[in-house]
């Protein structure tokens, strides 16, 4: 379906607003943008990256690094994606090894009190250094709470947030 077909289909969908308040062209263009964003490929980096990090608020957490596990999903900015298959070139994708190195560098950058802060730092680095528009990151501390295998956070950031 081309843009003209999408415009025709979306124009039949009217949100519940008064006629004088409805901007059909604006509405259609917003829907097309959302449709294109939905077609961007998600590129998955390592979902079980194990790192050593100095992380936590308690004295025993400050005494030595502890194991954390990072999982990350990246929305790659790829101009060819909404239109079909792009060129088979490395520049179109994210180098996962470099993403892993960035996460390791963030974890090794010194003591961090909060899991949330370390997760946000990782997202900030990824958004600034790689060709991605969105990062979903899960960071878990292994064995931090008795009775739980892991505790942690899951955050999502976009380039607009950075």
Coordinates of N, CA and C in Angstrom, one line a residue, residues 18-105:
X18 N -15.6 18.0 16.5 CA -16.4 18.8 15.6 C -15.8 19.0 14.2
X19 N -16.6 19.2 13.2 CA -16.1 19.3 11.8 C -15.0 20.4 11.7
X20 N -15.3 21.6 12.3 CA -14.4 22.7 12.2 C -13.0 22.5 12.9
X21 N -13.0 21.5 13.9 CA -11.8 21.2 14.6 C -11.0 20.1 14.0
X22 N -11.5 19.4 13.0 CA -10.8 18.2 12.5 C -9.9 18.6 11.3
X23 N -8.6 18.3 11.5 CA -7.6 18.6 10.5 C -7.3 17.3 9.8
X24 N -8.0 17.0 8.7 CA -7.9 15.7 8.1 C -6.5 15.4 7.6
X25 N -5.9 16.4 7.0 CA -4.5 16.2 6.4 C -3.5 16.0 7.6
X26 N -3.6 16.7 8.6 CA -2.8 16.6 9.8 C -3.0 15.2 10.4
X27 N -4.2 14.8 10.5 CA -4.5 13.5 11.1 C -3.9 12.4 10.3
X28 N -4.1 12.4 9.0 CA -3.6 11.4 8.1 C -2.1 11.4 8.1
X29 N -1.4 12.6 8.1 CA 0.0 12.6 8.2 C 0.6 12.0 9.5
X30 N -0.1 12.2 10.6 CA 0.3 11.6 11.9 C 0.2 10.1 11.8
X31 N -0.9 9.6 11.2 CA -1.1 8.2 11.1 C -0.1 7.6 10.2
X32 N 0.3 8.2 9.1 CA 1.3 7.7 8.2 C 2.7 7.6 9.0
X33 N 3.0 8.7 9.7 CA 4.2 8.7 10.5 C 4.3 7.5 11.5
X34 N 3.1 7.3 12.2 CA 3.1 6.2 13.1 C 3.2 4.9 12.4
X35 N 2.6 4.7 11.2 CA 2.7 3.5 10.4 C 4.2 3.3 10.0
X36 N 4.8 4.3 9.6 CA 6.3 4.2 9.2 C 7.1 3.8 10.4
X37 N 6.9 4.4 11.5 CA 7.6 4.1 12.7 C 7.4 2.6 13.1
X38 N 6.2 2.2 13.0 CA 5.9 0.8 13.3 C 6.7 -0.2 12.4
X39 N 7.0 0.2 11.2 CA 7.7 -0.6 10.3 C 9.2 -0.6 10.5
X40 N 9.7 0.3 11.3 CA 11.2 0.3 11.5 C 11.5 -1.0 12.2
X41 N 12.6 -1.6 11.7 CA 13.0 -2.9 12.3 C 13.5 -2.7 13.7
X42 N 13.2 -3.6 14.6 CA 13.8 -3.7 15.9 C 15.0 -4.6 15.8
X43 N 16.1 -4.1 16.3 CA 17.3 -4.9 16.2 C 17.6 -5.3 17.7
X44 N 17.8 -6.5 17.9 CA 18.0 -7.0 19.3 C 19.5 -7.2 19.6
X45 N 20.0 -6.6 20.6 CA 21.3 -6.8 21.1 C 21.2 -7.9 22.1
X46 N 22.3 -8.1 22.8 CA 22.4 -9.2 23.8 C 21.3 -9.1 24.9
X47 N 20.6 -10.2 25.1 CA 19.6 -10.1 26.2 C 20.1 -10.7 27.5
X48 N 21.3 -11.1 27.5 CA 21.8 -11.7 28.8 C 23.2 -11.3 29.1
X49 N 23.5 -10.1 28.8 CA 24.9 -9.6 29.0 C 25.2 -9.5 30.4
X50 N 26.2 -10.3 30.9 CA 26.6 -10.3 32.3 C 27.7 -9.3 32.5
X51 N 27.6 -8.4 33.4 CA 28.6 -7.4 33.7 C 28.9 -7.4 35.2
X52 N 30.1 -6.9 35.5 CA 30.4 -6.6 36.9 C 30.3 -5.0 37.1
X53 N 29.6 -4.6 38.1 CA 29.3 -3.2 38.4 C 29.4 -2.9 39.8
X54 N 30.0 -1.8 40.2 CA 29.9 -1.3 41.5 C 28.6 -0.5 41.7
X55 N 27.7 -1.2 42.4 CA 26.3 -0.7 42.3 C 25.6 -1.0 43.6
X56 N 25.0 0.0 44.2 CA 24.2 -0.2 45.4 C 24.4 0.9 46.5
X57 N 23.5 0.8 47.5 CA 23.6 1.8 48.5 C 24.1 1.3 49.9
X58 N 24.1 0.0 50.0 CA 24.6 -0.7 51.2 C 26.1 -0.8 51.3
X59 N 26.7 -0.8 52.5 CA 28.1 -1.0 52.6 C 28.7 -2.2 51.9
X60 N 28.0 -3.4 52.0 CA 28.5 -4.6 51.4 C 28.4 -4.5 49.8
X61 N 27.5 -3.6 49.3 CA 27.5 -3.4 47.9 C 28.6 -2.5 47.4
X62 N 29.0 -1.6 48.3 CA 30.1 -0.7 47.9 C 31.5 -1.3 48.0
X63 N 31.6 -2.5 48.7 CA 32.8 -3.1 49.0 C 33.4 -3.8 47.8
X64 N 32.6 -4.3 46.9 CA 33.1 -5.1 45.8 C 32.0 -5.0 44.6
X65 N 32.5 -5.2 43.4 CA 31.6 -5.2 42.3 C 30.6 -6.4 42.4
X66 N 29.5 -6.3 41.8 CA 28.5 -7.4 41.8 C 28.0 -7.6 40.4
X67 N 27.4 -8.8 40.2 CA 27.0 -9.2 38.9 C 25.6 -8.5 38.6
X68 N 25.6 -7.9 37.4 CA 24.3 -7.4 36.8 C 24.1 -8.0 35.5
X69 N 22.9 -8.1 35.0 CA 22.6 -8.6 33.7 C 21.8 -7.5 33.0
X70 N 22.2 -7.3 31.7 CA 21.6 -6.2 30.9 C 21.0 -6.9 29.7
X71 N 19.8 -6.5 29.4 CA 19.1 -6.8 28.1 C 18.7 -5.5 27.4
X72 N 18.9 -5.5 26.1 CA 18.6 -4.3 25.4 C 17.9 -4.5 24.1
X73 N 16.9 -3.7 23.7 CA 16.3 -3.8 22.4 C 16.5 -2.4 21.8
X74 N 16.9 -2.4 20.5 CA 17.2 -1.1 19.9 C 16.3 -0.9 18.7
X75 N 15.7 0.2 18.5 CA 15.0 0.6 17.3 C 16.0 1.3 16.4
X76 N 16.4 0.6 15.3 CA 17.5 1.1 14.4 C 16.9 2.1 13.5
X77 N 17.5 3.2 13.3 CA 17.1 4.2 12.3 C 17.6 3.7 10.9
X78 N 16.7 3.3 10.1 CA 17.0 2.8 8.8 C 16.1 3.4 7.7
X79 N 16.5 4.3 6.9 CA 15.7 4.9 6.0 C 15.1 4.0 5.0
X80 N 15.7 2.8 4.7 CA 15.2 1.9 3.7 C 14.1 1.0 4.3
X81 N 14.0 0.9 5.7 CA 13.1 0.0 6.3 C 11.6 0.2 5.9
X82 N 11.1 1.4 5.9 CA 9.7 1.5 5.6 C 9.3 1.2 4.1
X83 N 10.4 1.2 3.3 CA 10.1 1.0 1.9 C 10.5 -0.3 1.3
X84 N 11.1 -1.2 2.1 CA 11.6 -2.5 1.6 C 13.0 -2.8 2.2
X85 N 13.6 -3.7 1.4 CA 14.9 -4.2 1.9 C 16.0 -3.2 1.4
X86 N 16.8 -2.8 2.3 CA 17.9 -1.8 2.0 C 19.1 -2.5 1.6
X87 N 20.1 -1.7 1.3 CA 21.4 -2.3 0.9 C 22.0 -3.2 1.9
X88 N 22.7 -4.2 1.5 CA 23.3 -5.2 2.4 C 24.6 -4.7 2.8
X89 N 24.6 -3.6 3.7 CA 25.8 -2.9 4.1 C 25.8 -2.8 5.6
X90 N 27.0 -2.9 6.1 CA 27.2 -2.9 7.6 C 26.8 -1.5 8.2
X91 N 26.9 -0.4 7.4 CA 26.6 0.9 8.0 C 25.2 1.0 8.3
X92 N 24.3 0.2 7.8 CA 22.8 0.3 8.1 C 22.5 -0.3 9.4
X93 N 23.3 -1.0 10.1 CA 23.0 -1.7 11.3 C 23.8 -1.2 12.5
X94 N 23.5 -1.7 13.6 CA 24.3 -1.3 14.8 C 25.2 -2.5 15.1
X95 N 26.5 -2.1 15.4 CA 27.5 -3.0 15.8 C 27.3 -3.4 17.2
X96 N 26.8 -4.7 17.4 CA 26.4 -5.1 18.8 C 27.6 -5.2 19.7
X97 N 28.8 -5.5 19.1 CA 30.0 -5.5 20.0 C 30.3 -4.2 20.6
X98 N 30.0 -3.1 19.8 CA 30.2 -1.7 20.3 C 29.2 -1.4 21.3
X99 N 28.0 -1.9 21.2 CA 26.9 -1.6 22.2 C 27.4 -2.3 23.5
X100 N 27.9 -3.5 23.4 CA 28.3 -4.3 24.6 C 29.5 -3.5 25.3
X101 N 30.4 -3.0 24.5 CA 31.5 -2.3 25.0 C 31.0 -1.0 25.7
X102 N 30.0 -0.3 25.2 CA 29.5 0.9 25.8 C 28.8 0.5 27.1
X103 N 28.1 -0.6 27.2 CA 27.5 -1.0 28.4 C 28.5 -1.3 29.5
X104 N 29.6 -2.0 29.1 CA 30.6 -2.4 30.0 C 31.3 -1.1 30.5
X105 N 31.5 -0.1 29.6 CA 32.2 1.1 30.0 C 31.3 1.9 31.1

